[in-house]
Amino acid sequence: MADTKNISLEENFQAKVDNEIKIEPKDWMPEKYRKTLIRQISQHAHSEIIGMLPEGNWITRAPSLRRKLGLIAKVQDEAGHGLYLYSACETLGIERDELFQQLNTGKAKYSSIFNYPTPTWADIGCIGWLVDGAAIMNQVPLCRCSYGPYARAMVRVCKEESFHQRQGFEMLLTLSKGTAEQKAMLQEAVDRWWWPAMMMFGPSDKDSPNTLQSMKWKIKRFTNDELRQKFVDVCVGQAKVLGVTLPDPELKYNEETGHYDHGPIDWDEFWNVVKGNGPCNRQRLKTRNKAYDDGAWVREAAIVHAEKKEQREAAKAQVA
Amino acid sequence: MKKNWPLWEVFVRSKQGLSHKHVGSLHAANADMAIENARDVYTRRREGVSLWVVESVHITANKPEDHEELFDPAEDKVYRHPTFYDLPEELKHI
């Protein structure tokens, strides 16, 4: 009996998804849908939070006040995006604190891209252009995700992401018109970021067994390879504007498909970084844990202050 | 025992003349802090002129399984809509 009930609940759920009716927090949903979303939204939130680290370390070294203002605002946005997403994730019945623990202990993943270092100012520009560019490709379809709170959070994120990409591109454009040294710095940064950015879309479709289910549930709207192709196609023209070469000798236009073909991706490198052996994995987690631990007294003090204030107000009310 | 900051729901009035609309939630130790955090999290680009915060535990929602009982009765009450009433074409402004 219970089984029949579950089947009809699941059919009803899938019918809503098929008809583009959003699923809201208290609606019935398959347990696996809930788990998939918790994993995906929390990884996304963690990526925003860790994503502040490689950029944050350039705030004090930004070359002008204009650049510093832009970068501070961008890093603050990343924190905001993390918070929108944690808040969406909590609607699925998991506590914020548990999500933080999963990040801090390394149990949860975040986007591997943030395990690469930012040795020069041009790397910060590349994060805006390529990393945020790839993120936008991924995120725009998520605005139509079947889960209401996630879709709504993504609408806010996407609105703000466009400023991030433009500020990065402007930074690089300035370098592209600069001295020979600046131009070289720009090209070297593009060489460093191109392939990791390509990997941001995740494993190739044939190695991505969960994609089919996620597409059926309309959590995902495009496959990893479809999104990667869109990214390649727009980047080629943008690279020309910057006068840089994308470091892929096999990159060329395919008349038949109307798309740019690209060379093979080094999936060994991808999995190696995912598994924790990228250039900065340990450093990022250490910095994150230090920030969390150093903030513990603030969180505790705020609770005590709030309690004292409440008691004082209650006492005042009694006297009156 | 470790205590966490409670969850607050945030409502923003985007401009004078419109009602407050739910935008998301956040954690804060008390209402004052919730307002300050809501300012930083939800109105960095002039999205609002007024903020409401309410602790999430104080919100009561209907149960999704009561949906039919609550909302279906309105489905067949077409006579509550102006188009239900037949009037001659020549009648204007009504």
XYZ file of C-alpha atoms in Angstrom, chain A residues 20-296:
277
model
C 7.254 23.490 -15.598
C 5.501 23.875 -12.254
C 8.171 24.735 -9.682
C 8.714 22.515 -6.675
C 8.588 24.451 -3.396
C 10.160 23.486 -0.037
C 7.173 21.813 1.605
C 6.016 19.919 -1.488
C 6.544 16.197 -1.671
C 9.759 15.309 -3.519
C 11.719 12.094 -4.057
C 14.417 11.663 -1.432
C 17.053 11.468 -4.150
C 15.901 14.782 -5.651
C 16.305 16.383 -2.227
C 19.760 14.867 -1.740
C 20.937 15.787 -5.221
C 19.838 19.364 -4.662
C 21.434 19.607 -1.230
C 24.690 18.371 -2.691
C 24.554 20.639 -5.731
C 23.374 23.823 -3.989
C 25.795 23.427 -1.086
C 28.732 22.765 -3.417
C 27.703 25.857 -5.285
C 27.533 27.896 -2.054
C 30.904 26.564 -0.896
C 32.400 27.545 -4.260
C 31.245 31.135 -3.770
C 32.787 31.245 -0.302
C 36.116 29.640 -1.280
C 36.055 31.724 -4.466
C 36.617 34.823 -2.352
C 40.070 33.584 -1.306
C 42.108 33.755 -4.543
C 40.669 37.210 -5.285
C 40.735 38.538 -1.762
C 44.480 38.298 -1.589
C 44.752 40.892 -4.382
C 42.572 43.566 -2.768
C 45.485 45.268 -1.038
C 47.579 45.040 -4.205
C 45.019 46.301 -6.742
C 46.835 48.737 -9.062
C 44.394 51.663 -8.648
C 41.551 52.842 -6.461
C 39.086 52.130 -9.298
C 40.278 48.537 -9.517
C 40.258 48.149 -5.751
C 36.657 49.370 -5.483
C 35.567 46.962 -8.198
C 37.357 44.025 -6.624
C 36.067 44.683 -3.111
C 32.505 44.917 -4.465
C 32.987 41.690 -6.409
C 34.363 39.765 -3.434
C 31.486 41.060 -1.317
C 29.072 39.803 -3.984
C 30.659 36.346 -3.811
C 29.932 36.276 -0.092
C 26.378 37.376 -0.858
C 25.971 34.633 -3.471
C 27.175 32.082 -0.947
C 24.562 33.345 1.504
C 21.670 33.280 -1.005
C 22.600 29.712 -1.845
C 23.038 28.495 1.742
C 19.633 29.985 2.466
C 18.109 28.128 -0.521
C 19.817 24.912 0.592
C 18.456 25.189 4.126
C 14.894 25.084 2.767
C 15.600 21.411 1.971
C 15.916 20.620 5.657
C 19.616 20.880 6.416
C 21.147 23.286 8.944
C 23.613 25.991 7.924
C 26.038 24.792 10.566
C 26.086 21.285 9.139
C 26.854 22.708 5.701
C 29.758 24.694 7.157
C 31.081 21.574 8.860
C 30.959 19.652 5.596
C 33.009 22.373 3.915
C 35.498 22.852 6.726
C 36.230 19.161 7.161
C 36.709 18.659 3.421
C 33.732 16.307 3.246
C 31.947 18.573 0.775
C 33.485 19.662 -2.510
C 33.641 23.093 -4.057
C 34.548 24.053 -7.615
C 38.071 22.830 -8.370
C 38.887 26.046 -10.182
C 39.541 27.796 -6.868
C 42.388 25.419 -6.111
C 44.541 27.225 -8.663
C 46.784 30.117 -7.585
C 46.587 33.773 -8.649
C 50.254 34.800 -8.964
C 49.689 38.011 -10.983
C 47.115 40.773 -11.385
C 46.254 39.338 -14.817
C 45.080 36.164 -13.061
C 42.434 38.234 -11.290
C 41.264 39.520 -14.679
C 41.156 35.937 -15.978
C 38.983 34.884 -13.046
C 36.497 37.556 -14.098
C 36.643 36.784 -17.810
C 37.031 32.996 -17.958
C 35.985 31.664 -14.553
C 32.974 33.941 -14.140
C 32.274 33.526 -17.854
C 32.103 29.746 -17.448
C 30.083 30.158 -14.253
C 27.538 32.320 -16.096
C 27.132 29.626 -18.782
C 26.385 27.147 -16.017
C 24.202 29.446 -13.965
C 21.879 31.055 -16.501
C 20.012 27.761 -17.146
C 19.828 27.206 -13.366
C 17.501 30.228 -13.169
C 14.930 27.827 -14.681
C 15.735 24.968 -12.305
C 12.671 23.038 -11.111
C 13.350 23.832 -7.440
C 11.884 27.274 -6.692
C 14.275 28.571 -4.010
C 17.356 27.583 -6.044
C 15.974 29.149 -9.222
C 15.151 32.391 -7.386
C 18.601 32.574 -5.805
C 20.170 32.036 -9.224
C 18.222 34.934 -10.727
C 19.848 37.247 -8.180
C 23.276 35.675 -8.696
C 23.120 35.987 -12.487
C 22.138 39.653 -12.339
C 25.279 40.371 -10.336
C 27.610 37.990 -12.175
C 27.537 40.094 -15.334
C 29.322 42.942 -13.530
C 31.994 40.467 -12.425
C 32.744 39.315 -15.926
C 32.817 42.831 -17.328
C 35.156 44.155 -14.638
C 37.519 41.231 -15.349
C 37.421 41.777 -19.073
C 38.065 45.520 -18.720
C 41.093 44.738 -16.550
C 42.484 42.440 -19.243
C 41.648 44.900 -22.010
C 43.756 47.520 -20.229
C 46.674 45.075 -20.017
C 46.234 44.183 -23.693
C 46.882 47.827 -24.590
C 49.834 48.137 -22.231
C 53.583 47.488 -22.385
C 55.133 44.340 -23.838
C 55.586 43.114 -20.285
C 51.894 43.615 -19.474
C 50.869 41.855 -22.680
C 53.089 38.905 -21.779
C 51.615 38.798 -18.278
C 48.134 38.703 -19.832
C 48.985 35.846 -22.210
C 50.639 33.816 -19.456
C 47.562 34.171 -17.236
C 45.274 33.086 -20.104
C 47.559 30.073 -20.614
C 47.144 29.178 -16.943
C 43.351 29.602 -16.760
C 42.020 28.346 -20.080
C 42.073 24.620 -19.393
C 40.970 24.779 -15.742
C 38.059 26.986 -16.905
C 37.142 24.365 -19.529
C 37.116 21.741 -16.774
C 34.610 23.785 -14.744
C 31.752 22.220 -16.712
C 32.599 18.853 -15.201
C 33.337 15.463 -16.732
C 32.467 14.699 -20.304
C 28.844 13.509 -20.824
C 29.886 9.895 -21.267
C 31.480 9.970 -17.783
C 28.663 11.877 -16.115
C 26.112 9.230 -15.108
C 23.959 11.572 -12.998
C 23.274 14.025 -15.796
C 20.343 12.088 -17.244
C 18.406 12.015 -13.961
C 19.177 15.678 -13.244
C 17.894 16.626 -16.682
C 14.723 14.585 -16.194
C 14.150 16.450 -12.926
C 14.996 19.737 -14.657
C 17.709 20.557 -12.186
C 20.000 20.678 -15.190
C 18.866 21.958 -18.584
C 21.991 21.240 -20.624
C 24.688 18.582 -20.422
C 28.253 19.394 -19.374
C 29.537 19.093 -22.928
C 26.778 21.289 -24.346
C 27.619 24.063 -21.900
C 31.354 23.657 -22.517
C 30.755 24.030 -26.250
C 28.800 27.254 -25.749
C 31.662 28.575 -23.641
C 34.297 27.766 -26.270
C 32.210 29.373 -28.989
C 31.884 32.723 -27.187
C 35.466 32.798 -25.901
C 37.093 32.580 -29.306
C 35.748 35.974 -30.363
C 36.483 37.531 -26.974
C 40.101 36.310 -27.113
C 40.500 38.106 -30.442
C 39.398 41.384 -28.864
C 42.092 40.913 -26.226
C 44.674 39.870 -28.814
C 45.494 36.695 -26.874
C 45.903 33.124 -28.073
C 43.863 30.415 -26.375
C 46.364 27.657 -25.539
C 44.795 24.932 -27.653
C 46.471 24.149 -30.997
C 43.487 22.024 -32.022
C 40.956 24.812 -31.577
C 39.317 25.467 -34.945
C 35.971 26.263 -36.505
C 34.010 23.301 -37.775
C 31.951 24.279 -40.830
C 29.711 21.242 -40.467
C 28.643 21.729 -36.859
C 28.914 25.517 -36.795
C 30.938 25.234 -33.577
C 34.580 25.381 -32.588
C 36.247 22.012 -32.040
C 38.706 21.860 -29.167
C 41.561 19.592 -28.152
C 41.341 16.865 -25.495
C 40.952 17.829 -21.848
C 43.441 16.452 -19.325
C 40.960 14.590 -17.125
C 43.756 13.164 -14.981
C 44.547 16.692 -13.871
C 40.858 17.357 -13.229
C 40.374 14.290 -10.998
C 43.646 14.930 -9.247
C 42.500 18.419 -8.217
C 39.026 17.132 -7.278
C 40.675 14.564 -5.030
C 42.492 17.281 -3.128
C 45.882 17.379 -4.802
C 45.608 20.657 -6.716
C 48.110 23.465 -6.189
C 46.082 25.200 -3.446
C 43.573 22.676 -1.999
C 45.248 22.479 1.413
C 45.890 26.209 1.618
C 42.252 27.055 0.786
C 40.825 24.731 3.442
C 43.327 25.946 6.002
C 42.434 29.599 5.324
C 38.728 28.789 5.448
C 39.057 26.941 8.756
C 41.135 29.713 10.272
C 38.525 32.307 9.295
C 35.781 30.127 10.771
C 37.658 29.423 14.014
C 38.812 33.028 14.428
C 35.190 34.140 14.069
C 33.887 31.740 16.735
